[in-house]
Amino acid sequence: MTLALTALALPFLAFVLQALVPPLRRSGRGAAAVSIVCVGGSLAAAARLWLAPLGAPLVRRWEWIPADGGPLVTVGIYLDPTAQAMLVLVTLVAFLVQLYSLSYLREEPAPALGRYYTYQSLFAFSMLGLVLAPNFVEMFIFWELVGLCSYLLIGFWYERPAAARAAVKAFWTTRLGDVGFVIGIVLLWRATGTFDFEALFGLAEAGRLPAGLALTMFLIYLGAVGKSAQFPLHVWLPDAMEGPTPVSALIHAATMVAAGVFMVTRAFPLFAVVPEVLTIMAWVGAFTALLAATMACVENDIKRVLAYSTVSQLGYMMAAAGAAAPSAAFFHLLTHGVFKALLFLAAGAAIHAVGSSDIRQMGRLFGALPQTGIVFLIGTLALSGVWPFAGFFSKEAVLSAVWDGHLVGPFLMLALTALLTAAYMFRVVFVAFFGADRAGGHPHDAPPLMAIPLWVLGFLTVAIGVRVAVAGGETHHPRGWLTALSLGLAGAGIAVAFVTYQWRVISPAALARALRPFDWMARRRYGIDGAYAGIYRGIILGFAWLIGWIDRYVVDGLLNALSAGTLSAGDLLRRIQNGRAQDYVYGVACGLLALLVASQIWR
């Protein structure tokens, strides 16, 4: 428990020092050193904790909001093997990304660099707090802090209009899902009287959860839809690539976007009692995977290709959870976190060398950037599901779980997605690293501070796969036909990319013409972003204009009319106050006379 608290406290200490000591933050390099040292210590604590055997979950609580009959809400730590593995993933990726950023952002002004590492420290603390939360209230607090950090880091270059818009888009899209999440949490408390995971899991195991939880758990699932970029709330993630590439690696590939999958995995005993929600989760996840894969096939920005790939792989994880296989979903979360962080950082090294993220402006980079080319190829093979890399085993576990769940439709969508994944990723490899030389200048490999994280992640991508291949594991249940199908789909995707973009036997333009309707829709994101923009401009802004008009001309108009009438009446009454006593006597006499006449009339 001490190690868990240490892992949580060190990034918070770095954030507090950077936030409250302005000279440290403005120094840039000083803030970076504090942040890297603290997250390195957090990684050491998490690694030591992961090596410690753990049976039953360890829970420590402290009272926060008191109430009659016991505390209404507690804060504390919930530690189990899932949390142990997640702590290592978050701290490892955060440490490597912060180390990489020191070289990648070396040209940033010192105050901006200090601000960047302040945000990074807050994010690491928030994500670790989310992982260790023992109840829904504490999880939701850290959930929102993670969202705040995402907004701040996407908009790090806020002077760029595109970055500012992307940050706002990410913030409001994820908040839309969070509205459902918080309503679901409240409804769950109303039905059970507790927010605590251990108590809720005990009720579920004993079969004492109240009936009618389907709507409640669906609303909680909406939080995961927003955070883990599931259809139709996936639209924010590709635009989030406007932030620095290390931010994309940390938040939008390996950790933050996985928070929704982690939440579903953590609360799975509750989702298990509502199979209808699991079915929705599986279908939406599989559809998201296929939809994002088709958009990645026509994207030319290397970071956006990886972003759509992230959306697609998150769909894989959600489909596995919906098939009642949370262990397969979490296994893919872990492997994907490693090789996708590798891909983003390798893409950042290529962008850093070429000065552009457009793969059409790259080419022949494998000769100029051999280290970057090797590690990018390792990550691509893992993502494509090629044996014996880590992605092969976790993707096969997902496909096996969906098949065992008798979800034929989602299985077919995921199988097609596997083919498309290999195709679009090797399209990037062949165009950017082996294609015609279009890169200007003299590109060169990344400096050591950027290269070391790449090789560490590349080694882990290979080592995890070899470890599973040699020793097997609970998440890997090999099937002959499924293994052959998985490898066949990956091989077919690679072959399509090779003959199209390397051999040029098939013209990419001719292929696009043959698939013109799909190509046209995919390039326009199937009109989903346009529909959101139309709803925003046509309905939300129109409603806001109507409310503004009513406020300005009806509410304010009425008050202004009453005010003007009062001023006019006051102006008229003021004229009888002339200071002459005889006029006042006449007025009193006239008033008395009027009263006498009125009394006679009404008698």
Coordinates of C-alpha atoms in Angstrom, one line a residue:
M1 CA 0.0 0.0 0.0
T2 CA 2.9 2.4 0.7
L3 CA 4.3 1.8 -2.7
A4 CA 0.9 2.6 -4.3
L5 CA 0.7 5.8 -2.3
T6 CA 4.3 6.7 -3.3
A7 CA 3.5 6.1 -7.0
L8 CA 0.5 8.4 -6.7
A9 CA 2.1 11.1 -4.6
L10 CA 5.3 11.7 -6.5
P11 CA 3.7 13.2 -9.7
F12 CA 1.5 15.3 -7.5
L13 CA 4.5 16.6 -5.6
A14 CA 6.1 17.6 -9.0
F15 CA 2.9 19.4 -10.0
V16 CA 2.7 21.3 -6.7
L17 CA 6.3 22.4 -6.9
Q18 CA 5.9 23.5 -10.5
A19 CA 2.6 25.3 -9.8
L20 CA 3.6 27.0 -6.6
V21 CA 7.2 27.9 -7.4
P22 CA 7.1 30.2 -10.5
P23 CA 10.9 30.4 -11.0
L24 CA 11.0 26.6 -11.2
R25 CA 8.2 26.5 -13.8
R26 CA 9.7 29.4 -15.8
S27 CA 13.1 27.7 -15.9
G28 CA 11.8 25.1 -18.3
R29 CA 14.7 22.6 -17.9
G30 CA 14.3 22.7 -14.1
A31 CA 10.6 21.9 -14.3
A32 CA 11.4 19.1 -16.7
A33 CA 14.0 17.6 -14.3
V34 CA 11.7 17.7 -11.4
S35 CA 8.9 16.1 -13.4
I36 CA 11.1 13.4 -14.9
V37 CA 12.7 12.5 -11.6
C38 CA 9.3 12.2 -9.8
V39 CA 7.6 10.1 -12.5
G40 CA 10.8 8.0 -12.6
G41 CA 10.4 7.4 -8.9
S42 CA 6.7 6.6 -9.5
L43 CA 7.7 4.1 -12.1
A44 CA 10.2 2.4 -9.7
A45 CA 7.4 2.2 -7.0
A46 CA 4.9 0.8 -9.6
A47 CA 7.5 -1.8 -10.9
R48 CA 8.3 -2.9 -7.3
L49 CA 4.6 -3.2 -6.5
W50 CA 4.0 -5.2 -9.7
L51 CA 6.6 -7.8 -8.7
A52 CA 5.0 -8.3 -5.3
P53 CA 2.5 -11.2 -5.2
L54 CA -1.1 -10.1 -4.6
G55 CA -4.0 -12.3 -3.8
A56 CA -7.2 -10.6 -2.8
P57 CA -7.5 -6.9 -3.6
L58 CA -6.0 -4.5 -1.0
V59 CA -8.3 -1.7 0.0
R60 CA -7.6 1.3 2.2
R61 CA -10.2 3.9 2.8
W62 CA -10.5 7.2 4.7
E63 CA -13.8 9.0 5.5
W64 CA -14.4 12.1 3.3
I65 CA -18.1 13.0 3.4
P66 CA -19.7 11.9 6.7
A67 CA -23.4 10.9 7.0
D68 CA -25.7 9.2 9.5
G69 CA -25.1 5.5 9.6
G70 CA -21.5 5.8 8.1
P71 CA -19.6 7.9 5.6
L72 CA -21.5 8.8 2.4
V73 CA -18.2 8.9 0.4
T74 CA -14.7 7.7 1.2
V75 CA -11.4 8.2 -0.5
G76 CA -8.6 5.6 -0.7
I77 CA -6.8 3.0 -2.7
Y78 CA -8.1 -0.1 -4.4
L79 CA -5.2 -2.3 -5.5
D80 CA -5.6 -5.6 -7.5
P81 CA -3.6 -7.2 -10.3
T82 CA -5.4 -5.1 -12.9
A83 CA -4.4 -1.9 -11.1
Q84 CA -0.8 -3.2 -10.6
A85 CA -0.4 -3.7 -14.4
M86 CA -2.1 -0.4 -15.2
L87 CA 0.2 1.5 -12.8
V88 CA 3.3 0.1 -14.6
L89 CA 1.9 1.0 -18.0
V90 CA 1.0 4.6 -17.1
T91 CA 4.2 5.4 -15.3
L92 CA 6.4 3.7 -17.9
V93 CA 4.8 5.5 -20.8
A94 CA 4.7 8.8 -18.9
F95 CA 8.4 8.5 -18.0
L96 CA 9.5 7.6 -21.5
V97 CA 7.3 10.4 -23.1
Q98 CA 8.7 13.0 -20.7
L99 CA 12.2 11.9 -21.5
Y100 CA 11.5 12.0 -25.2
S101 CA 9.8 15.5 -24.9
L102 CA 13.0 17.0 -23.4
S103 CA 14.6 16.7 -26.9
Y104 CA 11.5 16.9 -29.0
L105 CA 10.5 20.3 -27.5
R106 CA 14.0 21.6 -27.0
E107 CA 13.2 24.7 -29.1
E108 CA 10.2 25.7 -27.0
P109 CA 10.7 28.8 -24.8
A110 CA 11.5 28.0 -21.2
P111 CA 8.2 29.2 -19.8
A112 CA 6.3 27.1 -22.3
L113 CA 8.4 24.0 -21.6
G114 CA 7.8 24.5 -17.9
R115 CA 4.0 24.8 -18.5
Y116 CA 4.2 21.6 -20.5
Y117 CA 5.9 19.6 -17.8
T118 CA 3.4 21.0 -15.2
Y119 CA 0.5 19.6 -17.3
Q120 CA 2.4 16.3 -17.7
S121 CA 2.8 15.9 -13.9
L122 CA -0.8 16.7 -13.3
F123 CA -1.9 14.2 -15.9
A124 CA 0.3 11.4 -14.5
F125 CA -1.2 12.1 -11.0
S126 CA -4.7 12.1 -12.4
M127 CA -4.4 8.9 -14.4
L128 CA -2.8 7.1 -11.4
G129 CA -5.6 8.3 -9.1
L130 CA -8.2 7.1 -11.6
V131 CA -6.6 3.6 -11.6
L132 CA -6.4 3.4 -7.8
A133 CA -9.8 4.8 -7.0
P134 CA -11.9 2.5 -4.8
N135 CA -15.3 4.0 -5.6
F136 CA -17.1 5.7 -8.5
V137 CA -17.0 9.2 -6.9
E138 CA -13.2 9.2 -6.6
M139 CA -12.9 7.7 -10.0
F140 CA -15.1 10.4 -11.5
I141 CA -13.1 13.2 -9.9
F142 CA -9.8 11.9 -11.4
W143 CA -11.7 11.1 -14.6
E144 CA -12.5 14.8 -15.0
L145 CA -9.0 15.8 -14.1
V146 CA -7.7 13.6 -16.8
G147 CA -10.1 15.3 -19.2
L148 CA -8.8 18.7 -18.1
C149 CA -5.2 17.7 -18.7
S150 CA -6.2 16.4 -22.2
Y151 CA -7.7 19.8 -23.0
L152 CA -4.7 21.7 -21.7
L153 CA -2.2 19.5 -23.6
I154 CA -4.1 19.3 -26.9
G155 CA -4.3 23.1 -26.8
F156 CA -0.6 23.5 -25.7
W157 CA 0.0 25.5 -28.8
Y158 CA -3.1 27.5 -28.2
E159 CA -1.9 30.3 -30.5
R160 CA -2.7 28.0 -33.4
P161 CA -6.5 28.3 -34.1
A162 CA -6.6 24.6 -35.1
A163 CA -5.1 23.5 -31.8
A164 CA -7.5 25.7 -29.8
R165 CA -10.5 24.3 -31.7
A166 CA -9.3 20.7 -31.3
A167 CA -8.9 21.2 -27.5
V168 CA -12.4 22.6 -27.2
K169 CA -13.8 19.9 -29.4
A170 CA -12.2 17.2 -27.3
F171 CA -13.4 18.8 -24.1
W172 CA -17.0 19.1 -25.0
T173 CA -17.3 15.8 -26.8
T174 CA -16.0 13.8 -23.9
R175 CA -18.1 15.9 -21.5
L176 CA -21.2 14.8 -23.4
G177 CA -20.4 11.2 -22.5
D178 CA -19.5 12.3 -18.9
V179 CA -23.0 13.7 -18.4
G180 CA -24.3 10.1 -18.8
F181 CA -21.6 8.8 -16.6
V182 CA -22.4 11.0 -13.6
I183 CA -26.1 10.5 -14.0
G184 CA -25.5 6.7 -14.0
I185 CA -23.3 7.0 -10.9
V186 CA -26.1 8.8 -9.0
L187 CA -28.7 6.3 -10.1
L188 CA -26.5 3.4 -9.1
W189 CA -26.1 5.0 -5.6
R190 CA -29.9 5.5 -5.4
A191 CA -30.5 1.9 -6.2
T192 CA -27.8 0.4 -4.0
G193 CA -26.9 3.0 -1.4
T194 CA -23.2 2.9 -2.0
F195 CA -20.5 4.1 -4.5
D196 CA -17.9 1.6 -3.2
F197 CA -16.6 -0.9 -5.7
E198 CA -16.0 -3.6 -3.1
A199 CA -19.5 -3.3 -1.7
L200 CA -21.1 -3.2 -5.2
F201 CA -19.1 -6.3 -6.3
G202 CA -20.2 -8.1 -3.2
L203 CA -23.9 -7.3 -4.0
A204 CA -23.3 -8.5 -7.6
E205 CA -21.7 -11.8 -6.4
A206 CA -24.5 -12.5 -4.0
G207 CA -27.1 -11.7 -6.6
R208 CA -28.6 -8.9 -4.5
L209 CA -28.3 -6.1 -7.0
P210 CA -31.7 -4.5 -7.6
A211 CA -33.5 -5.2 -10.9
G212 CA -33.7 -2.6 -13.7
L213 CA -30.0 -1.6 -13.8
A214 CA -29.8 -1.7 -17.6
L215 CA -30.4 2.1 -18.0
T216 CA -28.0 2.9 -15.1
M217 CA -25.2 0.8 -16.5
F218 CA -25.8 2.1 -20.1
L219 CA -25.4 5.7 -18.8
I220 CA -22.2 4.7 -17.1
Y221 CA -21.0 3.1 -20.3
L222 CA -21.6 6.4 -22.1
G223 CA -18.7 7.8 -20.1
A224 CA -16.5 5.1 -21.6
V225 CA -17.9 5.9 -25.1
G226 CA -16.7 9.5 -24.8
K227 CA -13.3 8.9 -23.1
S228 CA -12.4 5.9 -25.3
A229 CA -13.7 7.5 -28.5
Q230 CA -16.4 5.1 -29.5
F231 CA -19.0 5.8 -32.2
P232 CA -20.6 8.4 -32.3
L233 CA -18.3 10.3 -29.9
H234 CA -15.1 9.3 -31.7
V235 CA -14.8 12.5 -33.6
W236 CA -12.6 14.3 -31.1
L237 CA -9.6 12.0 -31.2
P238 CA -8.3 12.5 -34.8
D239 CA -8.4 16.3 -34.3
A240 CA -6.5 15.9 -31.0
M241 CA -3.4 15.3 -33.1
E242 CA -3.0 19.1 -33.1
G243 CA -1.1 18.8 -29.8
P244 CA 2.6 17.9 -29.6
T245 CA 3.4 14.3 -30.8
P246 CA 4.6 13.2 -27.3
V247 CA 1.1 14.2 -26.0
S248 CA -0.5 12.0 -28.6
A249 CA 1.7 9.1 -27.5
L250 CA 1.0 9.6 -23.8
I251 CA -2.7 10.6 -23.7
H252 CA -4.3 9.7 -27.0
A253 CA -2.7 6.3 -27.5
A254 CA -1.6 4.5 -24.4
T255 CA -3.3 5.9 -21.3
M256 CA -6.1 8.5 -21.3
V257 CA -8.2 6.9 -24.1
A258 CA -7.8 3.6 -22.3
A259 CA -9.5 5.0 -19.2
G260 CA -12.9 4.1 -20.6
V261 CA -11.9 0.5 -21.3
F262 CA -10.3 0.3 -17.8
M263 CA -13.5 1.6 -16.2
V264 CA -15.5 -1.1 -18.0
T265 CA -13.0 -3.7 -16.9
R266 CA -13.0 -2.4 -13.3
A267 CA -16.8 -2.4 -13.1
F268 CA -17.4 -5.5 -15.1
P269 CA -19.1 -7.4 -12.3
L270 CA -21.8 -4.8 -12.6
F271 CA -22.0 -4.8 -16.4
A272 CA -22.2 -8.6 -16.3
V273 CA -25.7 -8.5 -14.8
V274 CA -27.0 -6.5 -17.7
P275 CA -26.2 -8.6 -20.9
E276 CA -28.2 -6.2 -23.1
V277 CA -25.7 -3.4 -22.4
L278 CA -22.8 -5.9 -23.1
T279 CA -24.4 -6.7 -26.5
I280 CA -24.6 -3.0 -27.3
M281 CA -21.0 -2.6 -26.2
A282 CA -19.9 -5.4 -28.5
W283 CA -21.7 -4.2 -31.6
V284 CA -20.7 -0.5 -31.1
G285 CA -17.1 -1.5 -30.4
A286 CA -16.9 -3.7 -33.6
F287 CA -18.6 -1.0 -35.7
T288 CA -16.2 1.7 -34.3
A289 CA -13.2 -0.5 -35.2
L290 CA -14.3 -1.0 -38.8
L291 CA -15.4 2.6 -39.3
A292 CA -12.1 4.1 -38.0
A293 CA -10.1 1.6 -40.1
T294 CA -11.8 2.7 -43.3
M295 CA -11.0 6.3 -42.5
A296 CA -7.3 5.5 -41.8
C297 CA -7.0 3.9 -45.2
V298 CA -7.5 7.3 -46.9
E299 CA -5.6 9.6 -44.5
N300 CA -2.3 11.0 -45.4
D301 CA -1.2 12.6 -42.1
I302 CA 0.8 10.0 -40.3
K303 CA -0.4 11.1 -36.8
R304 CA -4.0 11.0 -37.9
V305 CA -3.5 7.5 -39.4
L306 CA -2.3 6.4 -36.0
A307 CA -5.2 8.3 -34.3
Y308 CA -7.8 6.4 -36.4
S309 CA -5.9 3.2 -35.6
T310 CA -6.2 4.0 -31.9
V311 CA -10.0 4.5 -32.3
S312 CA -10.1 1.2 -34.1
Q313 CA -8.2 -0.7 -31.5
L314 CA -10.2 0.8 -28.7
G315 CA -13.2 -0.7 -30.6
Y316 CA -11.5 -4.1 -30.4
M317 CA -11.2 -3.7 -26.6
M318 CA -14.8 -2.7 -26.2
A319 CA -16.0 -5.6 -28.3
A320 CA -14.1 -8.0 -26.2
A321 CA -15.6 -6.5 -23.0
G322 CA -19.0 -6.7 -24.6
A323 CA -18.3 -10.4 -25.3
A324 CA -17.9 -10.9 -21.6
A325 CA -14.1 -11.2 -21.8
P326 CA -12.7 -8.3 -19.8
S327 CA -9.3 -10.1 -19.5
A328 CA -8.9 -10.2 -23.3
A329 CA -9.9 -6.5 -23.4
F330 CA -7.4 -5.6 -20.8
F331 CA -4.7 -7.7 -22.3
H332 CA -5.1 -5.8 -25.6
L333 CA -5.2 -2.6 -23.7
L334 CA -1.7 -3.3 -22.3
T335 CA -0.1 -4.5 -25.4
H336 CA -1.6 -1.7 -27.5
G337 CA -0.4 0.9 -25.0
V338 CA 3.2 -0.2 -25.5
F339 CA 3.3 -0.6 -29.3
K340 CA 1.0 2.4 -30.1
A341 CA 3.2 4.7 -27.9
L342 CA 6.2 3.3 -29.9
L343 CA 4.4 4.1 -33.2
F344 CA 3.6 7.7 -32.1
L345 CA 7.0 8.4 -30.8
A346 CA 8.6 6.9 -34.0
A347 CA 6.2 9.0 -36.1
G348 CA 7.3 12.0 -34.1
A349 CA 11.0 11.3 -34.9
A350 CA 10.1 11.1 -38.6
I351 CA 8.2 14.4 -38.4
H352 CA 11.0 15.9 -36.5
A353 CA 13.5 14.9 -39.2
V354 CA 11.3 15.9 -42.2
G355 CA 9.4 18.8 -40.9
S356 CA 6.1 17.5 -42.1
S357 CA 3.5 14.9 -40.9
D358 CA 2.3 14.2 -44.5
I359 CA 3.5 10.8 -45.7
R360 CA 3.4 12.2 -49.3
Q361 CA 6.3 14.5 -48.3
M362 CA 8.4 11.7 -46.9
G363 CA 9.9 8.7 -48.7
R364 CA 13.1 6.7 -48.5
L365 CA 13.3 7.4 -44.8
F366 CA 14.4 3.9 -43.9
G367 CA 17.9 4.7 -45.3
A368 CA 18.1 8.1 -43.7
L369 CA 16.5 7.1 -40.4
P370 CA 17.4 3.4 -39.9
Q371 CA 16.7 3.3 -36.2
T372 CA 13.3 5.1 -36.6
G373 CA 12.5 2.8 -39.5
I374 CA 13.3 -0.4 -37.5
V375 CA 11.2 0.5 -34.5
F376 CA 8.3 1.8 -36.6
L377 CA 8.3 -1.5 -38.5
I378 CA 8.3 -3.4 -35.2
G379 CA 5.3 -1.4 -34.0
T380 CA 3.5 -1.8 -37.3
L381 CA 4.0 -5.6 -37.3
A382 CA 2.6 -5.7 -33.7
L383 CA -0.4 -3.6 -34.6
S384 CA -1.0 -5.6 -37.7
G385 CA -1.2 -8.8 -35.7
V386 CA 1.9 -10.6 -37.0
W387 CA 3.3 -13.5 -35.0
P388 CA 5.2 -13.4 -32.6
F389 CA 4.7 -9.7 -31.7
A390 CA 2.6 -8.7 -28.8
G391 CA -0.3 -7.5 -30.9
F392 CA -0.9 -10.9 -32.5
F393 CA -1.7 -12.6 -29.2
S394 CA -3.9 -9.9 -27.8
K395 CA -5.8 -9.4 -31.0
E396 CA -6.3 -13.2 -31.3
A397 CA -7.6 -13.2 -27.7
V398 CA -10.2 -10.6 -28.7
L399 CA -11.3 -12.4 -31.8
S400 CA -11.5 -15.7 -29.9
A401 CA -13.6 -14.0 -27.2
V402 CA -16.0 -12.5 -29.7
W403 CA -16.4 -15.8 -31.5
D404 CA -17.0 -17.6 -28.2
G405 CA -19.7 -15.1 -27.4
H406 CA -21.6 -16.1 -30.6
L407 CA -21.4 -12.5 -31.9
V408 CA -21.1 -13.3 -35.6
G409 CA -21.7 -9.8 -36.8
P410 CA -19.0 -8.2 -34.6
F411 CA -16.6 -11.0 -35.4
L412 CA -16.9 -10.4 -39.1
M413 CA -16.4 -6.7 -38.7
L414 CA -13.3 -7.2 -36.5
A415 CA -11.9 -9.7 -39.0
L416 CA -12.3 -7.2 -41.8
T417 CA -10.8 -4.6 -39.6
A418 CA -7.7 -6.8 -39.1
L419 CA -7.1 -6.9 -42.8
L420 CA -7.6 -3.1 -43.2
T421 CA -5.3 -2.5 -40.3
A422 CA -2.4 -4.3 -41.9
A423 CA -3.1 -2.6 -45.2
Y424 CA -3.2 1.0 -44.0
M425 CA -0.2 0.6 -41.7
F426 CA 2.0 -0.9 -44.3
R427 CA 0.8 1.8 -46.7
V428 CA 2.5 4.2 -44.3
V429 CA 5.6 2.0 -44.2
F430 CA 5.9 1.6 -47.9
V431 CA 5.1 5.3 -48.8
A432 CA 7.1 7.0 -46.0
F433 CA 10.0 4.6 -45.4
F434 CA 10.5 2.9 -48.7
G435 CA 8.7 5.0 -51.3
A436 CA 10.1 7.6 -53.7
D437 CA 12.4 10.2 -52.1
R438 CA 10.3 13.3 -51.6
A439 CA 11.8 14.5 -48.3
G440 CA 13.8 17.7 -48.5
G441 CA 16.9 18.6 -46.7
H442 CA 19.1 16.0 -44.9
P443 CA 16.9 14.0 -42.5
H444 CA 18.7 12.1 -39.8
D445 CA 17.9 9.8 -36.9
A446 CA 16.6 11.0 -33.6
P447 CA 19.0 12.2 -30.9
P448 CA 19.7 9.9 -28.0
L449 CA 17.0 11.3 -25.6
M450 CA 14.4 10.5 -28.3
A451 CA 16.0 7.2 -29.5
I452 CA 16.2 5.6 -26.0
P453 CA 12.5 5.6 -25.4
L454 CA 11.9 4.2 -28.9
W455 CA 14.3 1.2 -28.4
V456 CA 12.8 0.5 -24.9
L457 CA 9.3 0.4 -26.3
G458 CA 10.5 -1.6 -29.3
F459 CA 12.2 -4.2 -27.0
L460 CA 9.1 -4.5 -24.8
T461 CA 6.8 -5.0 -27.9
V462 CA 9.0 -7.9 -29.0
A463 CA 9.6 -9.2 -25.5
I464 CA 5.9 -9.4 -24.5
G465 CA 5.1 -11.3 -27.6
V466 CA 8.0 -13.8 -27.2
R467 CA 7.0 -14.2 -23.5
V468 CA 3.5 -15.1 -24.4
A469 CA 4.6 -17.3 -27.3
V470 CA 7.0 -19.3 -25.1
A471 CA 5.1 -19.5 -21.9
G472 CA 1.4 -19.0 -23.0
G473 CA -1.0 -17.4 -20.6
E474 CA -4.5 -17.1 -19.4
T475 CA -5.4 -14.6 -22.1
H476 CA -4.1 -16.7 -25.0
H477 CA -6.0 -19.8 -26.0
P478 CA -4.7 -20.8 -29.4
R479 CA -7.1 -22.2 -32.0
G480 CA -5.7 -23.6 -35.2
W481 CA -8.3 -22.1 -37.6
L482 CA -8.4 -18.7 -35.8
T483 CA -4.6 -18.4 -35.8
A484 CA -4.6 -19.2 -39.5
L485 CA -7.3 -16.7 -40.1
S486 CA -5.6 -14.0 -38.1
L487 CA -2.3 -14.5 -39.8
G488 CA -4.0 -14.8 -43.2
L489 CA -5.8 -11.5 -42.8
A490 CA -2.6 -9.7 -41.7
G491 CA -0.7 -11.3 -44.7
A492 CA -3.5 -10.3 -47.1
G493 CA -3.4 -6.7 -45.8
I494 CA 0.3 -6.5 -46.2
A495 CA 0.2 -8.0 -49.7
V496 CA -2.4 -5.4 -50.8
A497 CA -0.3 -2.6 -49.5
F498 CA 2.8 -4.0 -51.1
V499 CA 1.4 -4.5 -54.6
T500 CA -0.3 -1.1 -54.4
Y501 CA 2.2 1.2 -52.9
Q502 CA 5.6 -0.6 -53.4
W503 CA 5.3 -2.7 -56.6
R504 CA 2.7 -0.3 -58.0
V505 CA 1.0 -3.2 -59.8
I506 CA -2.3 -1.7 -58.8
S507 CA -2.6 2.1 -59.1
P508 CA -3.7 3.8 -55.9
A509 CA -5.8 6.2 -58.0
A510 CA -7.4 3.3 -59.8
L511 CA -8.2 1.6 -56.6
A512 CA -9.7 4.8 -55.2
R513 CA -11.8 5.1 -58.4
A514 CA -13.0 1.5 -58.1
L515 CA -14.1 2.1 -54.5
R516 CA -15.2 5.7 -55.2
P517 CA -18.4 5.7 -53.0
F518 CA -16.4 4.4 -49.9
D519 CA -13.4 6.6 -50.7
W520 CA -15.6 9.7 -51.0
M521 CA -17.4 9.0 -47.7
A522 CA -14.3 8.0 -45.8
R523 CA -12.5 11.2 -46.9
R524 CA -15.4 13.2 -45.5
R525 CA -15.5 11.2 -42.3
Y526 CA -18.9 9.8 -43.4
G527 CA -20.5 13.2 -42.7
I528 CA -20.4 12.6 -39.0
D529 CA -18.3 15.6 -38.2
G530 CA -20.4 17.7 -40.6
A531 CA -23.5 16.5 -38.9
Y532 CA -22.2 17.6 -35.5
A533 CA -21.1 21.0 -37.0
G534 CA -24.6 21.4 -38.5
I535 CA -26.3 20.6 -35.2
Y536 CA -24.0 23.0 -33.4
R537 CA -24.5 25.8 -35.9
G538 CA -28.1 25.2 -37.0
I539 CA -29.7 24.1 -33.7
I540 CA -27.5 25.0 -30.7
L541 CA -26.4 28.4 -32.0
G542 CA -29.9 29.1 -33.4
F543 CA -31.4 28.3 -30.0
A544 CA -28.8 30.5 -28.3
W545 CA -29.7 33.3 -30.7
L546 CA -33.4 32.9 -29.9
I547 CA -32.7 32.9 -26.2
G548 CA -30.5 36.0 -26.7
W549 CA -33.2 37.8 -28.6
I550 CA -35.8 37.0 -26.0
D551 CA -33.5 38.2 -23.2
R552 CA -32.5 41.4 -25.1
Y553 CA -35.9 42.4 -26.5
V554 CA -38.5 40.8 -24.3
V555 CA -37.0 40.5 -20.8
D556 CA -34.8 43.6 -21.0
G557 CA -37.4 45.4 -23.1
L558 CA -40.1 44.9 -20.4
L559 CA -37.7 46.1 -17.7
N560 CA -36.6 49.0 -19.7
A561 CA -40.2 50.0 -20.4
L562 CA -41.1 49.9 -16.7
S563 CA -37.9 51.9 -15.9
A564 CA -38.8 54.5 -18.5
G565 CA -42.4 54.7 -17.2
T566 CA -41.2 55.2 -13.7
L567 CA -38.8 57.9 -14.7
S568 CA -41.5 59.7 -16.7
A569 CA -44.0 59.6 -13.9
G570 CA -41.3 60.8 -11.5
D571 CA -40.6 63.7 -13.8
L572 CA -44.3 64.7 -13.9
L573 CA -44.7 64.5 -10.1
R574 CA -41.5 66.4 -9.6
R575 CA -43.1 69.5 -11.2
I576 CA -45.7 70.0 -8.5
Q577 CA -42.9 70.4 -5.9
N578 CA -42.3 74.1 -6.6
G579 CA -41.7 75.4 -3.1
R580 CA -44.7 77.7 -2.9
A581 CA -46.8 77.2 0.2
Q582 CA -50.0 78.6 -1.3
D583 CA -49.9 76.0 -4.1
Y584 CA -49.6 73.3 -1.5
V585 CA -52.7 74.7 0.4
Y586 CA -54.6 74.7 -2.9
G587 CA -53.6 71.2 -3.5
V588 CA -54.8 70.0 0.0
A589 CA -58.1 71.9 -0.4
C590 CA -58.7 70.3 -3.8
G591 CA -57.9 66.9 -2.4
L592 CA -60.3 67.3 0.5
L593 CA -63.0 68.6 -1.9
A594 CA -62.4 65.6 -4.2
L595 CA -62.8 63.2 -1.2
L596 CA -66.0 64.9 -0.1
V597 CA -67.5 64.6 -3.6
A598 CA -66.4 61.0 -3.9
S599 CA -67.9 60.1 -0.6
Q600 CA -71.3 61.6 -1.6
I601 CA -71.3 59.8 -4.9
W602 CA -70.5 56.4 -3.4
R603 CA -72.9 56.8 -0.4

